[in-house]
Coordinates of C-alpha atoms and ligand atoms in Angstrom, one line a residue:
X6 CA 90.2 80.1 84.4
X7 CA 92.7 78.7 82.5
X8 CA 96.1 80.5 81.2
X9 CA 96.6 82.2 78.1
X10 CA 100.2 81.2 76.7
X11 CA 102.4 82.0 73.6
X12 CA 105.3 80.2 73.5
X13 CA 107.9 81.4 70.8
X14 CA 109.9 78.3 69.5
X15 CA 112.6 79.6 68.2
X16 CA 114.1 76.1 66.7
X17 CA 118.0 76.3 65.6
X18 CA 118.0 80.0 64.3
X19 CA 119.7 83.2 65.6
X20 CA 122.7 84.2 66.6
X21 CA 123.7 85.1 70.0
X22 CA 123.8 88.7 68.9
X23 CA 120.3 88.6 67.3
X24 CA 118.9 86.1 70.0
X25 CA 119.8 89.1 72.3
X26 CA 117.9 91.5 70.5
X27 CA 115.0 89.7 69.9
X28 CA 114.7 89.4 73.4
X29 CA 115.2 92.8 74.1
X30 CA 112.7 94.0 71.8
X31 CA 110.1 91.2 73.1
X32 CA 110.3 92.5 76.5
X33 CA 110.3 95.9 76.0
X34 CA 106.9 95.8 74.0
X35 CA 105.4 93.1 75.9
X36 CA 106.2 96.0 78.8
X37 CA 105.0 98.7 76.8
X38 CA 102.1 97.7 76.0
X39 CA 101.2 96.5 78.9
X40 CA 100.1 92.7 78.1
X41 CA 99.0 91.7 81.4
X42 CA 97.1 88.7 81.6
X43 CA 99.0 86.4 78.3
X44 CA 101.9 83.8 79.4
X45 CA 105.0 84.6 77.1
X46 CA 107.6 81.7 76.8
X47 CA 110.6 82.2 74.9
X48 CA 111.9 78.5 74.1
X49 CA 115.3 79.7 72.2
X50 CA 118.4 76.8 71.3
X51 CA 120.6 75.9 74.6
X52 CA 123.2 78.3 74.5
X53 CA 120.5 80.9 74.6
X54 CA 118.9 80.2 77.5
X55 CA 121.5 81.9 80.0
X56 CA 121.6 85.5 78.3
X57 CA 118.0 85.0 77.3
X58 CA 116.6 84.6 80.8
X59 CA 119.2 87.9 82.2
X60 CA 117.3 89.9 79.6
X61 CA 113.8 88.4 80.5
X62 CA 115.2 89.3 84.5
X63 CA 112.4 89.2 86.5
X64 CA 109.6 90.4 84.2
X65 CA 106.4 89.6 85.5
X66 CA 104.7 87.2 82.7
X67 CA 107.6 86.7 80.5
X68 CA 109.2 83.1 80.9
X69 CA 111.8 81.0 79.6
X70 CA 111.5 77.6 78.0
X71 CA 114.4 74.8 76.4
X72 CA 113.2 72.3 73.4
X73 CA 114.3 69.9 74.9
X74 CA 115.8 67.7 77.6
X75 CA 117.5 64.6 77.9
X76 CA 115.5 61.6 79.7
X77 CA 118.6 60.7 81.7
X78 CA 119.2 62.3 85.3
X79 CA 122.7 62.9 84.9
X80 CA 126.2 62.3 84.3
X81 CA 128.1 60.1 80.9
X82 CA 125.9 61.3 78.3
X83 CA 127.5 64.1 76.1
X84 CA 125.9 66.7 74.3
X85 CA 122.7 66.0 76.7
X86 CA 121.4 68.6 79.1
X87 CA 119.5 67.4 81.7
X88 CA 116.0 68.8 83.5
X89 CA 117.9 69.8 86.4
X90 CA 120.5 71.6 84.8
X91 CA 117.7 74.1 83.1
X92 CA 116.4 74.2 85.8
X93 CA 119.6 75.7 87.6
X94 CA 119.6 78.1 85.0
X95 CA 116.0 79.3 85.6
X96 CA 114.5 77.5 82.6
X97 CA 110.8 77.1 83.5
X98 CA 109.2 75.1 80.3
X99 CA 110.6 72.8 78.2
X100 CA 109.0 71.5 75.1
X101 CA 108.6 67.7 74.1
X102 CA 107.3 65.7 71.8
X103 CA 107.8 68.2 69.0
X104 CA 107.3 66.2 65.6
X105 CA 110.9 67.4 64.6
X106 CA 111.9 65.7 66.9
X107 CA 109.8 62.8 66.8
X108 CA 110.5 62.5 63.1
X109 CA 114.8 63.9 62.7
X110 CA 115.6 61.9 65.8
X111 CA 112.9 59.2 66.4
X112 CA 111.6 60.2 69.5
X113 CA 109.0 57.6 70.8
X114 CA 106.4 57.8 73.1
X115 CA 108.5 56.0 75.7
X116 CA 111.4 58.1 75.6
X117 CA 109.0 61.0 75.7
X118 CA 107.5 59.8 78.7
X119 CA 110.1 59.3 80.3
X120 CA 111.6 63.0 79.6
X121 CA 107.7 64.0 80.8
X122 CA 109.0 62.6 83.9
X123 CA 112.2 64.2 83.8
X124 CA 111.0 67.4 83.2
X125 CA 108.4 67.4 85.9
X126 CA 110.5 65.9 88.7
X127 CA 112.7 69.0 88.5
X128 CA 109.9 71.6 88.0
X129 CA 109.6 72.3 84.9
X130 CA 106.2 72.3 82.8
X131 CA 106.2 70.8 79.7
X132 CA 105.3 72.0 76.7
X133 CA 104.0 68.3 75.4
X134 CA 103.3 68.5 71.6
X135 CA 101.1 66.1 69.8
X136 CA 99.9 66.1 65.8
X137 CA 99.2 63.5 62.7
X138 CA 100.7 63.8 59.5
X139 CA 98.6 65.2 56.3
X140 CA 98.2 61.3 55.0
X141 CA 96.2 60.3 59.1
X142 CA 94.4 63.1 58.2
X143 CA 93.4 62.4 55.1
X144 CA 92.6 58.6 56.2
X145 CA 89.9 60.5 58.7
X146 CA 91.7 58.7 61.9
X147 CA 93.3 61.9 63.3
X148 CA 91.7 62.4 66.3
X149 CA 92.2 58.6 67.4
X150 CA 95.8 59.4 66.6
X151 CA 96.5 62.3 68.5
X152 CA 94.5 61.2 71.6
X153 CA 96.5 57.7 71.3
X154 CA 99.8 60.4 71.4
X155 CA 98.6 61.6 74.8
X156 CA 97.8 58.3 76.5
X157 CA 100.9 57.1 75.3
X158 CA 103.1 59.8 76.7
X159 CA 100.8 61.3 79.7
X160 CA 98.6 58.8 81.0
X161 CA 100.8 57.5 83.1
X162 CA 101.1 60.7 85.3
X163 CA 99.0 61.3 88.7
X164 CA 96.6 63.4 88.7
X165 CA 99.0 66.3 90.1
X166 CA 101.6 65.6 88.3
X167 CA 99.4 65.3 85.0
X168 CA 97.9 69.2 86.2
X169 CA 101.1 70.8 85.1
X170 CA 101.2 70.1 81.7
X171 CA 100.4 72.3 79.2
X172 CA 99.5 70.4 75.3
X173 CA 100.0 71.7 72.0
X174 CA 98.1 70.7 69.0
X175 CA 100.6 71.0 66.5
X176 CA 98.7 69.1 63.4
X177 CA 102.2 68.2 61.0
X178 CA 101.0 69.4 57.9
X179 CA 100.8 73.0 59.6
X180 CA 104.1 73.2 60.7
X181 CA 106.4 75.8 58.6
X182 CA 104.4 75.3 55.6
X183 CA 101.9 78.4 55.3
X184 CA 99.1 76.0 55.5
X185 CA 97.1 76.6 59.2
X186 CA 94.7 74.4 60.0
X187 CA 91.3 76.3 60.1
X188 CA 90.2 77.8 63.5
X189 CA 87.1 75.3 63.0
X190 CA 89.2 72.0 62.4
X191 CA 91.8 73.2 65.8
X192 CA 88.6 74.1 67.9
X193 CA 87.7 70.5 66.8
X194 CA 90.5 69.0 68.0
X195 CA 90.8 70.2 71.1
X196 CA 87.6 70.0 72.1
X197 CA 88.4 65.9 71.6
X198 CA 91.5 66.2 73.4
X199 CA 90.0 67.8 76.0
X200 CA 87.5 65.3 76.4
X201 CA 90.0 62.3 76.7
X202 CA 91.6 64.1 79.1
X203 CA 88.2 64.2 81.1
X204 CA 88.2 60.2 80.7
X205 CA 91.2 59.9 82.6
X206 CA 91.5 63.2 84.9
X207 CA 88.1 64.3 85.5
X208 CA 85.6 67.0 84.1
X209 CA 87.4 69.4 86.6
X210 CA 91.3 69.1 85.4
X211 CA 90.5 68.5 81.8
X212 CA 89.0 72.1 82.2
X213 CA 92.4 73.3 83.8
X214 CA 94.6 72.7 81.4
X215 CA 96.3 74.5 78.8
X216 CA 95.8 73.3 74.8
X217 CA 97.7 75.7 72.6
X218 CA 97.5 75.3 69.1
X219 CA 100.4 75.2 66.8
X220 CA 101.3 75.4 62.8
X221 CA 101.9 78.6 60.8
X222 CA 100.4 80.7 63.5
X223 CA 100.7 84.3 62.6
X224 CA 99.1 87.9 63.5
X225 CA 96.3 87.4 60.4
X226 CA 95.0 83.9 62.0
X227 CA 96.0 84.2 65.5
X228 CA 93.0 86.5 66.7
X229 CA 89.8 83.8 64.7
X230 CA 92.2 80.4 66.5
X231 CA 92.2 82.1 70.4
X232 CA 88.9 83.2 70.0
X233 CA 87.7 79.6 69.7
X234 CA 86.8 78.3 73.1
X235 CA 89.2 75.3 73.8
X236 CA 92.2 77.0 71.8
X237 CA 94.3 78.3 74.7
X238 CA 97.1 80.6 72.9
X239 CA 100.0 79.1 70.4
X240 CA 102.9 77.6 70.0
X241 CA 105.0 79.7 67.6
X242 CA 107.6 79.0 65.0
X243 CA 108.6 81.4 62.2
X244 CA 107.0 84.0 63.5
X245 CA 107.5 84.2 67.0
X246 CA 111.2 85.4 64.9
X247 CA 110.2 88.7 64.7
X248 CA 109.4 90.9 67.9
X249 CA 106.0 92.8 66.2
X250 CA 104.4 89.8 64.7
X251 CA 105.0 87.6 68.2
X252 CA 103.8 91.0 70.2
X253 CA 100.4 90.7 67.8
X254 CA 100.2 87.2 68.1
X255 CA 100.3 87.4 72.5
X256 CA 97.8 90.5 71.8
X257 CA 95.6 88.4 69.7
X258 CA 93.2 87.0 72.8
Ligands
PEP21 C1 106.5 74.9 65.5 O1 107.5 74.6 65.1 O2 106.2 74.6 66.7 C2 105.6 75.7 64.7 C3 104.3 75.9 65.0 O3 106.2 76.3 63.6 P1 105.5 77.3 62.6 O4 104.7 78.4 63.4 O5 106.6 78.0 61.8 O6 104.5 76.6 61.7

């Protein structure tokens, strides 16, 4: 069976102060009411990571995640932070590929790959985030878009390596605008991703992984999107900002 995830992405917003709460609160309903069988990933800005992940501690099903990492290994490169440094820290995910990124600081699908690499080489799964803009969807040539995203930026990976990944479906026009895609046009999606995954892993590890939809996700859409078959949990922005509408959205399976 495959996993369930939420993953909050945070983006550049809170405080220390009110990073700190949110966490607290998180963990102590995610606790309370028992959520058992939902991956949580908290992917707040760098400086949270530390205090984030002491307040997570070792709660079973709660993890913590950076947006981003540098492709480099190490060393001269200021302002980077490297794979292996979040990893010291206990950082277990990292998302990639996000189209802010892509689009504020021209992120291509080589540097993405190699950051893919990066990531996994120092044990970290990566949250690897693929979408087309309102005008490819318009033009009808979405799904030939976001598949070519994948081959791009994954294909390259063995088959164990490739096993680790988890995928969001993050379709552009979704993304902090109000406007979700319908649970219909995601279900469509990544039923099509799955099936190029198939063409290069196999029935068996196309089934395996994780595709977790993403774009204005919030606890009056969440419940119709993870009920659709291939639609795996979400990848949260505004709301995974406050504690009771992220708790609703991990509840929503
Ligand atoms: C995101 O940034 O990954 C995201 C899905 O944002 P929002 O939920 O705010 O649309």
């Amino acid at each position: 069976m495959r996993k369930k995830i939420v993953a909050g992405n945070w983006k550049m917003n809170l405080t220390s102060e009110e990073g700190q709460q949110l966490t607290t609160e998180i963990v102590n309903l995610y606790k309370g009411e028992a959520i058992q069988d939902v991956v949580v990933v908290l992917n707040p800005p760098f400086p949270h990571l530390y205090p984030v992940k002491k307040l997570v501690g070792d709660t079973a099903g709660i993890f913590v995640g950076a947006q981003n990492c540098s492709d480099k290994e190490g060393g001269a490169f200021t302002g980077e932070v490297s794979s292996k440094i979040l990893a010291s820290f206990g950082v277990s995910y990292v998302i990639l590929g996000h189209s802010e990124r892509r689009e504020n600081f021209k992120e291509d699908q080589v540097v993405l790959a190699t950051k893919i690499n990066q990531a996994l080489a120092h044990g970290l799964v990566p949250i690897f985030c693929c979408g087309e803009s309102l005008e490819i969807r318009e033009s009808g040539t979405h799904e030939e878009t976001v598949k070519a995203q994948l081959t791009a930026s994954l294909f390259h990976l063995s088959p164990g390596e490739f096993s680790k990944v988890v995928i969001a479906y993050e379709p552009i026009w979704a993304i902090g605008t109000g406007k979700t895609a319908s649970a219909e046009q995601a279900q469509e999606m990544h039923a099509a991703l799955r099936g190029h995954l198939a063409t290069k892993y196999g029935d068996v590890i196309a089934a395996q992984i994780a595709i977790l939809y993403g774009g204005s996700a919030n606890p009056g859409n969440a419940k119709e999107l993870f009920g659709k078959p291939d639609v795996d949990g979400g990848l949260i922005g505004g709301a995974s900002l406050k504690s009771r509408d992220f708790i609703e959205i991990v509840k929503s399976f």
